[in-house]
GROMACS .gro file of C-alpha atoms in nm:
model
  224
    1UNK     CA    1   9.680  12.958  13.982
    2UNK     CA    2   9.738  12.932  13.574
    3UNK     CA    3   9.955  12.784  13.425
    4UNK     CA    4  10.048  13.092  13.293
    5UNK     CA    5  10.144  13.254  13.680
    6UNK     CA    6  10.381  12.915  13.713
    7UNK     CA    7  10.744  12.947  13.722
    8UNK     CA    8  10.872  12.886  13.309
    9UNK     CA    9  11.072  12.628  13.454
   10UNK     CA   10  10.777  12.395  13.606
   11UNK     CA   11  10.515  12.441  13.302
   12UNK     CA   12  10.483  12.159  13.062
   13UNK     CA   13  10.537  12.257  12.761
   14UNK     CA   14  10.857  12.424  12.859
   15UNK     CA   15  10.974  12.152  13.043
   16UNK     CA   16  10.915  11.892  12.766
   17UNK     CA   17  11.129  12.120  12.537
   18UNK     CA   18  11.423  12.142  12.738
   19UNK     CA   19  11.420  11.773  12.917
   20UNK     CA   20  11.198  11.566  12.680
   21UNK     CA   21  10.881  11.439  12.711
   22UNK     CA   22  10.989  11.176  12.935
   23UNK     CA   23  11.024  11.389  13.221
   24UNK     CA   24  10.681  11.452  13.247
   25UNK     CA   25  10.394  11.273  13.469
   26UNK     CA   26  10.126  11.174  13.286
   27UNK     CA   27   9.874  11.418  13.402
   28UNK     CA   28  10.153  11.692  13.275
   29UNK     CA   29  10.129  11.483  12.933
   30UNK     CA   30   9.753  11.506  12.879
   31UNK     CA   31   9.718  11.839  12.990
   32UNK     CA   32   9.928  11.960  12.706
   33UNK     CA   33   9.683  11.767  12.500
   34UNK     CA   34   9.394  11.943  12.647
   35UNK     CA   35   9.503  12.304  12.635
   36UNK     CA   36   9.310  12.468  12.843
   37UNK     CA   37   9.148  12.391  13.212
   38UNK     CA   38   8.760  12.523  13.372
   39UNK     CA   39   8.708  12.836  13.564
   40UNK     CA   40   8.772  12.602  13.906
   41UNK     CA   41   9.112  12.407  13.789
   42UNK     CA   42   9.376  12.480  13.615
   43UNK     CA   43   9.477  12.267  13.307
   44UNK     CA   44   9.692  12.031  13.537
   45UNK     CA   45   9.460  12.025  13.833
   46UNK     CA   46   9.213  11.896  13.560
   47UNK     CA   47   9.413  11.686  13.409
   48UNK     CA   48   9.480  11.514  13.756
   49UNK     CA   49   9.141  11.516  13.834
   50UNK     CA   50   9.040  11.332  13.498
   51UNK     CA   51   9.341  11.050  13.587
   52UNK     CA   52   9.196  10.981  13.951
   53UNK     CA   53   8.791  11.004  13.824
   54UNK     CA   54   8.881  10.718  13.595
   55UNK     CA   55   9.138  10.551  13.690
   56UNK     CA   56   9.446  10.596  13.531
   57UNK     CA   57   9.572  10.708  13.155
   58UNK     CA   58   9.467  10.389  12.982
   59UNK     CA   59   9.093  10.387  13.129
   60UNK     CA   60   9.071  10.726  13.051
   61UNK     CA   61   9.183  10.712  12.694
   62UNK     CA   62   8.945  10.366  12.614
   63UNK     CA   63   8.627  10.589  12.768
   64UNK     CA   64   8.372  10.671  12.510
   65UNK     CA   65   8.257  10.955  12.430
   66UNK     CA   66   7.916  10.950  12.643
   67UNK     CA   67   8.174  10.898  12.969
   68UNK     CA   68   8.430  11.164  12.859
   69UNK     CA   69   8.184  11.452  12.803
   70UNK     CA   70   8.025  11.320  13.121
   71UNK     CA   71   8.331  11.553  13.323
   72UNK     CA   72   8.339  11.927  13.339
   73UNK     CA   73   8.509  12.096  13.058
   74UNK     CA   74   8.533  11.809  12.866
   75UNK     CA   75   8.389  11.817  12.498
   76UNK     CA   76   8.361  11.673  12.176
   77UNK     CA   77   8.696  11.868  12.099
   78UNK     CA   78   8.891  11.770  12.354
   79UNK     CA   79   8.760  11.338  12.301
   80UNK     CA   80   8.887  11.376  11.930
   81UNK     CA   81   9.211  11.546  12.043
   82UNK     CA   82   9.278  11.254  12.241
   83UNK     CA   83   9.163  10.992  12.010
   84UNK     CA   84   9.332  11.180  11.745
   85UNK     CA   85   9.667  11.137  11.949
   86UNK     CA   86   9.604  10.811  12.036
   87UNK     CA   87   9.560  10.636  11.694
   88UNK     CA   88   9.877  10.874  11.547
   89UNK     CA   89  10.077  10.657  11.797
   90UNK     CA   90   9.956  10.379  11.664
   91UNK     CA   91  10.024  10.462  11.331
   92UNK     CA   92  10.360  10.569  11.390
   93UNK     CA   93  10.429  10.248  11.549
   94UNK     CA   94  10.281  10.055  11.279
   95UNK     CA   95  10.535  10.253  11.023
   96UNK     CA   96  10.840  10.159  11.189
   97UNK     CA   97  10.751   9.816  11.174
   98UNK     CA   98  10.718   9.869  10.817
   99UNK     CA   99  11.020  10.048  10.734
  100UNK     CA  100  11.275   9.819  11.016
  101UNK     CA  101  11.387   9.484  10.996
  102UNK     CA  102  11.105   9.411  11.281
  103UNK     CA  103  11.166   9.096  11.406
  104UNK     CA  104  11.492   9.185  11.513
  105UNK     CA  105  11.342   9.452  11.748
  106UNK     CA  106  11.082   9.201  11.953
  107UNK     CA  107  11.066   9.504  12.157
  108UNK     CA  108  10.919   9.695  11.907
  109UNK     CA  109  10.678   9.419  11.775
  110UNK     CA  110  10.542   9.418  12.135
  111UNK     CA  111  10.496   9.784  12.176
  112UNK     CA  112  10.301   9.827  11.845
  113UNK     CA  113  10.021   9.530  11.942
  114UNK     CA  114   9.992   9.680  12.272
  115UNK     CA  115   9.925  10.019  12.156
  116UNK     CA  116   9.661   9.792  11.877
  117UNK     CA  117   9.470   9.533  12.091
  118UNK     CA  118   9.536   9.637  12.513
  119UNK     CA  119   9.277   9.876  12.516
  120UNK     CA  120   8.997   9.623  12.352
  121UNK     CA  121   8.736   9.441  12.586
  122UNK     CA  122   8.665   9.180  12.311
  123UNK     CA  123   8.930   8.902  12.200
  124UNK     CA  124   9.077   9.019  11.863
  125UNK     CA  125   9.310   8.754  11.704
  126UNK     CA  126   9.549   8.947  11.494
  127UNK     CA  127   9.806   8.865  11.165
  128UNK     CA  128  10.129   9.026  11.132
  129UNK     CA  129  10.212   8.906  10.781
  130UNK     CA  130  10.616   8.942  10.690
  131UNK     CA  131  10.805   8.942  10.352
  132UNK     CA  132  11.145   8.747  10.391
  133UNK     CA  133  11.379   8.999  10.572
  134UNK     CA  134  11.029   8.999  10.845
  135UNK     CA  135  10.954   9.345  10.761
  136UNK     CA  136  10.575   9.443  10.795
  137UNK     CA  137  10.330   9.342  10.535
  138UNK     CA  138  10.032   9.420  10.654
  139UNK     CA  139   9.892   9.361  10.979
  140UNK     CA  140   9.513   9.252  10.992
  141UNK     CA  141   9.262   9.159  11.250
  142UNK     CA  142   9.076   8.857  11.141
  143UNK     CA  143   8.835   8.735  11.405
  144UNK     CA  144   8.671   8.877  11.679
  145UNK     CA  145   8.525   8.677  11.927
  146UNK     CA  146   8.357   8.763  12.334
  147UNK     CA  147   8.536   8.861  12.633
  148UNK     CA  148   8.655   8.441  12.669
  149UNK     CA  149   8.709   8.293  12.336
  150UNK     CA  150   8.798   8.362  11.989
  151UNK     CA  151   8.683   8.097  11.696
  152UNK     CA  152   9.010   8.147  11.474
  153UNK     CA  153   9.002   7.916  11.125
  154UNK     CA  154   9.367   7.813  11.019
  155UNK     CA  155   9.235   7.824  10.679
  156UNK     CA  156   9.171   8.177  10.655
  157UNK     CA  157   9.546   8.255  10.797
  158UNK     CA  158   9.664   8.030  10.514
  159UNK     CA  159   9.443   8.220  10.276
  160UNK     CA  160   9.569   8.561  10.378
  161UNK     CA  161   9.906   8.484  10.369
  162UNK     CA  162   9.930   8.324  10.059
  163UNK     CA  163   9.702   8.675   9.899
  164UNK     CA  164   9.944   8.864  10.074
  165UNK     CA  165  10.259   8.669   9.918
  166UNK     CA  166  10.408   8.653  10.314
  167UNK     CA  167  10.685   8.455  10.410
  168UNK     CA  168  10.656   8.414  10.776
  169UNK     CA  169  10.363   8.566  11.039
  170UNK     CA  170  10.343   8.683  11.377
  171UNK     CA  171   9.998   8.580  11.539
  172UNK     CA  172   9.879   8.785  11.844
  173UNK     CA  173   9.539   8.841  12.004
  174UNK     CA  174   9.441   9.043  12.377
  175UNK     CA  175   9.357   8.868  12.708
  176UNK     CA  176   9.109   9.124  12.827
  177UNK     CA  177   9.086   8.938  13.151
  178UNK     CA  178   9.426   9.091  13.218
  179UNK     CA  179   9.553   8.715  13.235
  180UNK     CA  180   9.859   8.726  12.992
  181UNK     CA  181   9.910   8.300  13.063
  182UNK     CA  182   9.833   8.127  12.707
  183UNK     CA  183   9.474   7.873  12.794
  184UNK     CA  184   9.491   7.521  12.650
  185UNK     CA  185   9.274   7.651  12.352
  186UNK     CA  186   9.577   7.936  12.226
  187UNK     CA  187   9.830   7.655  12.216
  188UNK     CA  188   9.556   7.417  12.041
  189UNK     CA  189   9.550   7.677  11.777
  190UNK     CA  190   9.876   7.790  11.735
  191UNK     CA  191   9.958   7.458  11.687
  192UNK     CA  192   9.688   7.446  11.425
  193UNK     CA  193   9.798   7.744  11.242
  194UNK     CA  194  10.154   7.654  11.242
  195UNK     CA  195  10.138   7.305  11.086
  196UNK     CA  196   9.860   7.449  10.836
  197UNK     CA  197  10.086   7.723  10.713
  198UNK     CA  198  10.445   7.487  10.716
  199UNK     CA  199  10.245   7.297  10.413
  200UNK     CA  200  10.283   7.592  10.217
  201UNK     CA  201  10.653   7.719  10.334
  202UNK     CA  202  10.526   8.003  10.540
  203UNK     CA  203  10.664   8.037  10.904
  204UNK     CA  204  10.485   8.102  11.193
  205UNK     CA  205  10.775   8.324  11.416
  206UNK     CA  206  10.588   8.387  11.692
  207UNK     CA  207  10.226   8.427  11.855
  208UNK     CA  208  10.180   8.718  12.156
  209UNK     CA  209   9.929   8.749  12.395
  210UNK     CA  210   9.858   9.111  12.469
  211UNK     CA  211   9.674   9.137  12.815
  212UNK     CA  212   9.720   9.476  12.967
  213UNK     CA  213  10.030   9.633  13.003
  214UNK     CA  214  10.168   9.279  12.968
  215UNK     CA  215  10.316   9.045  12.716
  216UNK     CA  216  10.373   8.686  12.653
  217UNK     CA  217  10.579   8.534  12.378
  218UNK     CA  218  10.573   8.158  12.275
  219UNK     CA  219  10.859   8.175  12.067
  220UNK     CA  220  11.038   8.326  12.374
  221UNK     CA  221  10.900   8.037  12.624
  222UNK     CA  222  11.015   7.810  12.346
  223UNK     CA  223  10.662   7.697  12.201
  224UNK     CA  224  10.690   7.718  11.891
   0.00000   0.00000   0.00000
């Protein structure tokens, strides 16, 4: 059946205008995205189909675009819409850490590097550089590294945050082992980092580990 023959009250779009977007399932979500469904499924059916083939929203928004046009129906449109969505989110993200007072929201901080460095099957060690009421700088990823380690250089943290005139930083890089437990090596080189930027009056307020759909915090387990 289309989507079109459904009851107004169960379609999508007219349920996300009178509840929210919340109330939908994700397969509701992305099939508002994609528009329209194939001559065998409707948009929904499709969109559930696409969730189960690879594995849930995340896997299926990190797929390239050789393994997205791989399924029925799916194009070069449709990958950009998607990818289109998905770096707006980040973006908007990134501008409310710019405009609020961030590190009072820790929630918010964590949300934003998700969104940046879950989705990533290499280690990136990102720099959340903060003026002096901790409101965004800029953020920038400074090494890459493979799937186990990272070579991070205190010096170039020091360098960027003294060209950046920041007052205190928020270090975070991905665990895509899905292992969010800081190894011997991260608290080797937060240490590092920390004591190199204290000689020039910069403060390190916390460093996250992004693995997944989960967090850890140092400052929060008191490492820093």
């Amino acid at each position: 059946m289309k989507i079109m023959e459904w009851p107004q009250q169960e379609r999508p779009r007219e349920r996300l205008m009178k509840h929210g977007a919340g109330s939908l399932s994700d397969a509701e979500l992305l099939a508002i995205f994609l528009r329209t469904g194939t001559k065998s499924h409707n948009v929904v059916d499709l969109s559930r189909h696409l969730l189960k083939e690879f594995g849930g929203l995340r896997q299926l928004l990190e797929a390239d675009l050789s393994e997205f046009t791989q399924q029925p129906g799916m194009g070069n449109a449709k990958y950009c819409q998607l990818q289109a969505s998905l770096e707006l989110s980040k973006r908007y993200l990134q501008q409310r850490l710019q405009q609020n007072q961030s590190f009072n929201s820790p929630d918010d901080v964590k949300e934003f590097l998700s969104s940046l460095l879950s989705h990533h099957k290499r280690e990136q060690f990102v720099v959340l550089f903060l003026n002096n009421q901790h409101q965004l700088l800029v953020q920038e990823t400074l090494f890459q590294g493979t799937i186990n380690s990272s070579e991070v250089h205190p010096r170039v943290v020091v360098e960027k945050a003294l060209s950046y005139h920041a007052a205190a930083v928020i270090l975070a890089h991905n665990h895509p082992s899905g292992c969010n437990e800081p190894s011997p090596s991260d608290r080797h080189i937060t240490d590092r980092i920390q004591q190199a930027l204290m000689l020039v009056d910069i403060r390190t307020l916390d460093h996250i580990i992004i693995a997944q759909n989960q967090s850890y915090s140092f400052a929060e387990h008191g490492l820093l």
